Amino acid sequence: ISTSTSASTSRSDKLNNRMKILEDIVTLLPRALSAICFFFSIVGCSESPTKTWEQAQQGLYAADLSSNGYSLIASIHHGGSLWRLSDGERIYNWNISKGSYTNLVDVALSTDGKFAVTADDRRLVLWSTKTGKSVGFWNTPSDILSIALSENGLFIFIGMKNFQAIYIDVQRGGILATVSHEDSIRAVAISTDGTIGLTGSDDKTAKLWRLNDGHLLQSWGHDNLVNYVNLSSNGQWAITSGQHSAGNV
């Protein structure tokens, strides 16, 4: 993002408004589905990327971005990797089984970029982005379909094939809450502070939860299975989308 200064107050106000709108939109954008990251200048209204680099040779299973400039990639051919976006350098390669590439089903970064989580079908690992070392390991009771991580890596929210999502306290190592749908939970999201969770299911509903006790706050019906959900950092805005359907905010 490039910025410019001006003596005109109205222009400054317009720019501030545009930046605020951009901030709200970015918190609701889908996770990257392309192996190429593009960064655009909003002030110059440029249609060309200011930087591009390849982070996976033949596609990826999942990806995530942090607010402090890192991307986490689950590649088809080389497992997980953490990239620094400022210079396009790969920092760490992360695989669950030593000596072999892991077929990861999902990855997530904490909003502050300090921690990352990678998951295959039944296992997930929490990593420190500072040291590159694992700081936690869990097995799940069912196949993992989606994961989300709160700020500072304190809580993990996991959507599973058995119609359940579990809310894990990373520091204490226990399950704080379990919430349910009537079909597989294909998408999950969590607020920055870890208090609010959002789930999307093959039962064609998206549900908003208070995670400390698993209380259902809202339920929204869709015309098709819900394969994408996300929350703004403060948990006040949600986006949900059914397969082959428009997104709802």
mmCIF file of N, CA and C in Angstrom, residues 155 157 167-169 175-179 190-191 193-197 209-217:
data_model
loop_
_atom_site.group_PDB
_atom_site.id
_atom_site.type_symbol
_atom_site.label_atom_id
_atom_site.label_comp_id
_atom_site.label_asym_id
_atom_site.label_seq_id
_atom_site.Cartn_x
_atom_site.Cartn_y
_atom_site.Cartn_z
ATOM 1 N N PHE A 155 -6.082 -20.146 21.427
ATOM 2 C CA PHE A 155 -7.210 -21.051 21.208
ATOM 3 C C PHE A 155 -7.225 -21.524 19.755
ATOM 4 N N PHE A 157 -9.815 -23.574 16.960
ATOM 5 C CA PHE A 157 -11.177 -24.002 16.654
ATOM 6 C C PHE A 157 -11.094 -24.938 15.460
ATOM 7 N N TYR A 167 -13.261 -26.666 20.501
ATOM 8 C CA TYR A 167 -12.598 -25.427 20.882
ATOM 9 C C TYR A 167 -11.535 -25.785 21.916
ATOM 10 N N ILE A 168 -10.265 -25.644 21.545
ATOM 11 C CA ILE A 168 -9.152 -26.120 22.369
ATOM 12 C C ILE A 168 -8.450 -24.960 23.061
ATOM 13 N N ASP A 169 -8.199 -25.125 24.349
ATOM 14 C CA ASP A 169 -7.359 -24.212 25.118
ATOM 15 C C ASP A 169 -5.917 -24.675 24.962
ATOM 16 N N ILE A 175 -10.187 -29.481 25.869
ATOM 17 C CA ILE A 175 -11.302 -29.027 25.046
ATOM 18 C C ILE A 175 -12.253 -28.238 25.930
ATOM 19 N N LEU A 176 -12.453 -26.958 25.605
ATOM 20 C CA LEU A 176 -13.317 -26.091 26.400
ATOM 21 C C LEU A 176 -14.778 -26.212 25.989
ATOM 22 N N ALA A 177 -15.026 -26.491 24.717
ATOM 23 C CA ALA A 177 -16.400 -26.586 24.237
ATOM 24 C C ALA A 177 -16.447 -27.426 22.976
ATOM 25 N N THR A 178 -17.582 -28.088 22.780
ATOM 26 C CA THR A 178 -17.871 -28.826 21.549
ATOM 27 C C THR A 178 -19.216 -28.359 21.023
ATOM 28 N N VAL A 179 -19.265 -27.960 19.760
ATOM 29 C CA VAL A 179 -20.520 -27.512 19.145
ATOM 30 C C VAL A 179 -20.834 -28.426 17.972
ATOM 31 N N ILE A 190 -12.705 -17.797 13.907
ATOM 32 C CA ILE A 190 -12.669 -17.429 15.313
ATOM 33 C C ILE A 190 -12.302 -15.950 15.425
ATOM 34 N N SER A 191 -12.877 -15.256 16.411
ATOM 35 C CA SER A 191 -12.534 -13.861 16.633
ATOM 36 C C SER A 191 -11.119 -13.759 17.185
ATOM 37 N N ASP A 193 -9.909 -12.454 19.866
ATOM 38 C CA ASP A 193 -9.758 -12.790 21.287
ATOM 39 C C ASP A 193 -10.196 -14.207 21.620
ATOM 40 N N GLY A 194 -10.692 -14.946 20.630
ATOM 41 C CA GLY A 194 -11.056 -16.343 20.838
ATOM 42 C C GLY A 194 -12.381 -16.568 21.527
ATOM 43 N N THR A 195 -13.224 -15.550 21.654
ATOM 44 C CA THR A 195 -14.482 -15.717 22.386
ATOM 45 C C THR A 195 -15.659 -16.081 21.487
ATOM 46 N N ILE A 196 -15.579 -15.742 20.206
ATOM 47 C CA ILE A 196 -16.674 -15.972 19.267
ATOM 48 C C ILE A 196 -16.191 -16.886 18.146
ATOM 49 N N GLY A 197 -17.017 -17.870 17.796
ATOM 50 C CA GLY A 197 -16.692 -18.789 16.721
ATOM 51 C C GLY A 197 -17.803 -18.843 15.693
ATOM 52 N N TRP A 209 -21.267 -18.852 17.500
ATOM 53 C CA TRP A 209 -21.217 -19.454 18.826
ATOM 54 C C TRP A 209 -20.456 -18.574 19.824
ATOM 55 N N ARG A 210 -20.912 -18.611 21.075
ATOM 56 C CA ARG A 210 -20.117 -18.095 22.192
ATOM 57 C C ARG A 210 -19.291 -19.274 22.692
ATOM 58 N N LEU A 211 -17.990 -19.183 22.514
ATOM 59 C CA LEU A 211 -17.173 -20.384 22.641
ATOM 60 C C LEU A 211 -16.843 -20.794 24.076
ATOM 61 N N ASN A 212 -16.899 -19.884 25.012
ATOM 62 C CA ASN A 212 -16.537 -20.298 26.377
ATOM 63 C C ASN A 212 -17.518 -21.308 26.967
ATOM 64 N N ASP A 213 -18.772 -21.315 26.456
ATOM 65 C CA ASP A 213 -19.738 -22.294 26.957
ATOM 66 C C ASP A 213 -20.489 -23.011 25.833
ATOM 67 N N GLY A 214 -20.122 -22.742 24.559
ATOM 68 C CA GLY A 214 -20.767 -23.418 23.439
ATOM 69 C C GLY A 214 -22.182 -22.971 23.158
ATOM 70 N N HIS A 215 -22.557 -21.762 23.615
ATOM 71 C CA HIS A 215 -23.922 -21.269 23.424
ATOM 72 C C HIS A 215 -24.117 -20.775 21.992
ATOM 73 N N LEU A 216 -25.216 -21.201 21.360
ATOM 74 C CA LEU A 216 -25.534 -20.781 20.003
ATOM 75 C C LEU A 216 -26.129 -19.379 20.027
ATOM 76 N N LEU A 217 -25.490 -18.456 19.279
ATOM 77 C CA LEU A 217 -25.947 -17.068 19.227
ATOM 78 C C LEU A 217 -26.833 -16.782 18.022
#
